[in-house]
Structure formats: structure tokens, C-alpha cells
Amino acid sequence: MVAFAAVLRSESPPKDRGRELVEDVCTYCHNLDRLRGKELSREEWRGLTKGMISEGAPVTDEEFSMILDYLAKNYGKRETQ
């Protein structure tokens, strides 16, 4: 099961508004390679994203929520079995 999960993680997550926002907003300052291999909890993503916003990432509260949902779903901590 772990090997299968690793294969799934190597594929690009599906396109949605959250992904579009991550691609548009986050690439103002850095490329998206920083996401590879990340497995942060929702709260860790919240803190990291808030830090980016405090540095000037231009997002609304609604966009922040969509970005956080996307990151937590696609780059969140995985359960190990």
C-alpha cells in the first residue's frame, strides 16, 4: 500500500481553483518545486501560508482558504499503515 501511495504522490494533483491560486500566487516569489516531498499538517500549511501573506503574497481571505484546502489535501501528512 505504501508503494502505491508513493506513486499517487508523484502524479500532479488535479486542476482546481486552489491549484490555480497556488500556481499564480506562490510563483511570484518561488517555483513550485518547493512543494515536492512536503507533507505538512493543515496547521503547518496555515502557518507557512500566513507567513507568505505577511511577506506580501496578494490573496483574499477566500483565496487563502482555497489555497490552504488545496495544500492540505494534496501535500498534507499521509497516514502510514
mmCIF file of C-alpha atoms in Angstrom:
data_model
loop_
_atom_site.group_PDB
_atom_site.id
_atom_site.type_symbol
_atom_site.label_atom_id
_atom_site.label_comp_id
_atom_site.label_asym_id
_atom_site.label_seq_id
_atom_site.Cartn_x
_atom_site.Cartn_y
_atom_site.Cartn_z
ATOM 1 C CA MET A 1 0.000 0.000 0.000
ATOM 2 C CA VAL A 2 2.859 2.424 0.794
ATOM 3 C CA ALA A 3 4.412 1.927 -2.669
ATOM 4 C CA PHE A 4 1.035 2.628 -4.291
ATOM 5 C CA ALA A 5 0.666 5.810 -2.233
ATOM 6 C CA ALA A 6 4.133 6.925 -3.354
ATOM 7 C CA VAL A 7 3.105 6.501 -6.988
ATOM 8 C CA LEU A 8 -0.022 8.543 -6.408
ATOM 9 C CA ARG A 9 2.005 11.306 -4.726
ATOM 10 C CA SER A 10 4.332 11.589 -7.733
ATOM 11 C CA GLU A 11 1.452 12.444 -10.062
ATOM 12 C CA SER A 12 0.321 16.033 -10.420
ATOM 13 C CA PRO A 13 -2.765 16.864 -8.386
ATOM 14 C CA PRO A 14 -5.897 17.635 -10.408
ATOM 15 C CA LYS A 15 -6.579 21.169 -11.622
ATOM 16 C CA ASP A 16 -8.927 23.169 -9.438
ATOM 17 C CA ARG A 17 -9.196 26.780 -8.231
ATOM 18 C CA GLY A 18 -6.918 26.106 -5.267
ATOM 19 C CA ARG A 19 -4.213 24.748 -7.544
ATOM 20 C CA GLU A 20 -4.623 27.704 -9.900
ATOM 21 C CA LEU A 21 -4.158 30.079 -6.970
ATOM 22 C CA VAL A 22 -1.075 28.226 -5.754
ATOM 23 C CA GLU A 23 0.370 28.319 -9.272
ATOM 24 C CA ASP A 24 -0.428 32.025 -9.707
ATOM 25 C CA VAL A 25 0.275 33.472 -6.266
ATOM 26 C CA CYS A 26 3.113 31.336 -4.938
ATOM 27 C CA THR A 27 5.197 31.650 -8.096
ATOM 28 C CA TYR A 28 5.505 35.405 -7.555
ATOM 29 C CA CYS A 29 8.442 34.598 -5.270
ATOM 30 C CA HIS A 30 9.496 30.988 -5.903
ATOM 31 C CA ASN A 31 8.858 27.979 -8.099
ATOM 32 C CA LEU A 32 6.572 25.129 -7.174
ATOM 33 C CA ASP A 33 9.397 22.621 -6.749
ATOM 34 C CA ARG A 34 9.235 23.593 -3.083
ATOM 35 C CA LEU A 35 6.053 21.538 -2.792
ATOM 36 C CA ARG A 36 7.697 18.285 -3.845
ATOM 37 C CA GLY A 37 8.117 15.920 -0.942
ATOM 38 C CA LYS A 38 6.273 18.192 1.502
ATOM 39 C CA GLU A 39 3.832 16.560 3.855
ATOM 40 C CA LEU A 40 2.734 19.220 6.299
ATOM 41 C CA SER A 41 -0.312 19.171 8.526
ATOM 42 C CA ARG A 42 -3.114 21.614 7.807
ATOM 43 C CA GLU A 43 -1.932 23.809 10.675
ATOM 44 C CA GLU A 44 1.641 23.747 9.395
ATOM 45 C CA TRP A 45 0.415 24.805 5.942
ATOM 46 C CA ARG A 46 -1.688 27.519 7.591
ATOM 47 C CA GLY A 47 1.343 28.949 9.385
ATOM 48 C CA LEU A 48 3.589 28.752 6.343
ATOM 49 C CA THR A 49 0.984 30.339 4.082
ATOM 50 C CA LYS A 50 0.247 33.117 6.576
ATOM 51 C CA GLY A 51 3.971 33.822 6.631
ATOM 52 C CA MET A 52 3.969 34.181 2.845
ATOM 53 C CA ILE A 53 0.990 36.520 3.045
ATOM 54 C CA SER A 54 2.775 38.648 5.634
ATOM 55 C CA GLU A 55 5.665 38.906 3.156
ATOM 56 C CA GLY A 56 3.268 40.322 0.560
ATOM 57 C CA ALA A 57 1.520 37.428 -1.201
ATOM 58 C CA PRO A 58 -1.647 39.093 -2.530
ATOM 59 C CA VAL A 59 -4.611 36.923 -1.516
ATOM 60 C CA THR A 60 -8.071 37.493 -0.129
ATOM 61 C CA ASP A 61 -9.410 35.536 2.851
ATOM 62 C CA GLU A 62 -11.425 33.372 0.449
ATOM 63 C CA GLU A 63 -8.360 32.682 -1.698
ATOM 64 C CA PHE A 64 -6.324 31.865 1.413
ATOM 65 C CA SER A 65 -8.936 29.291 2.358
ATOM 66 C CA MET A 66 -8.838 27.697 -1.116
ATOM 67 C CA ILE A 67 -5.028 27.625 -1.110
ATOM 68 C CA LEU A 68 -4.984 26.048 2.346
ATOM 69 C CA ASP A 69 -7.571 23.423 1.336
ATOM 70 C CA TYR A 70 -5.556 22.559 -1.766
ATOM 71 C CA LEU A 71 -2.223 22.280 0.064
ATOM 72 C CA ALA A 72 -3.659 20.250 2.949
ATOM 73 C CA LYS A 73 -5.427 17.859 0.585
ATOM 74 C CA ASN A 74 -2.590 17.368 -1.891
ATOM 75 C CA TYR A 75 0.511 17.973 0.224
ATOM 76 C CA GLY A 76 -0.734 17.122 3.688
ATOM 77 C CA LYS A 77 0.516 14.471 6.065
ATOM 78 C CA ARG A 78 -0.364 10.975 4.961
ATOM 79 C CA GLU A 79 -1.440 8.217 7.274
ATOM 80 C CA THR A 80 1.055 5.384 7.447
ATOM 81 C CA GLN A 81 -0.309 1.897 7.643
#
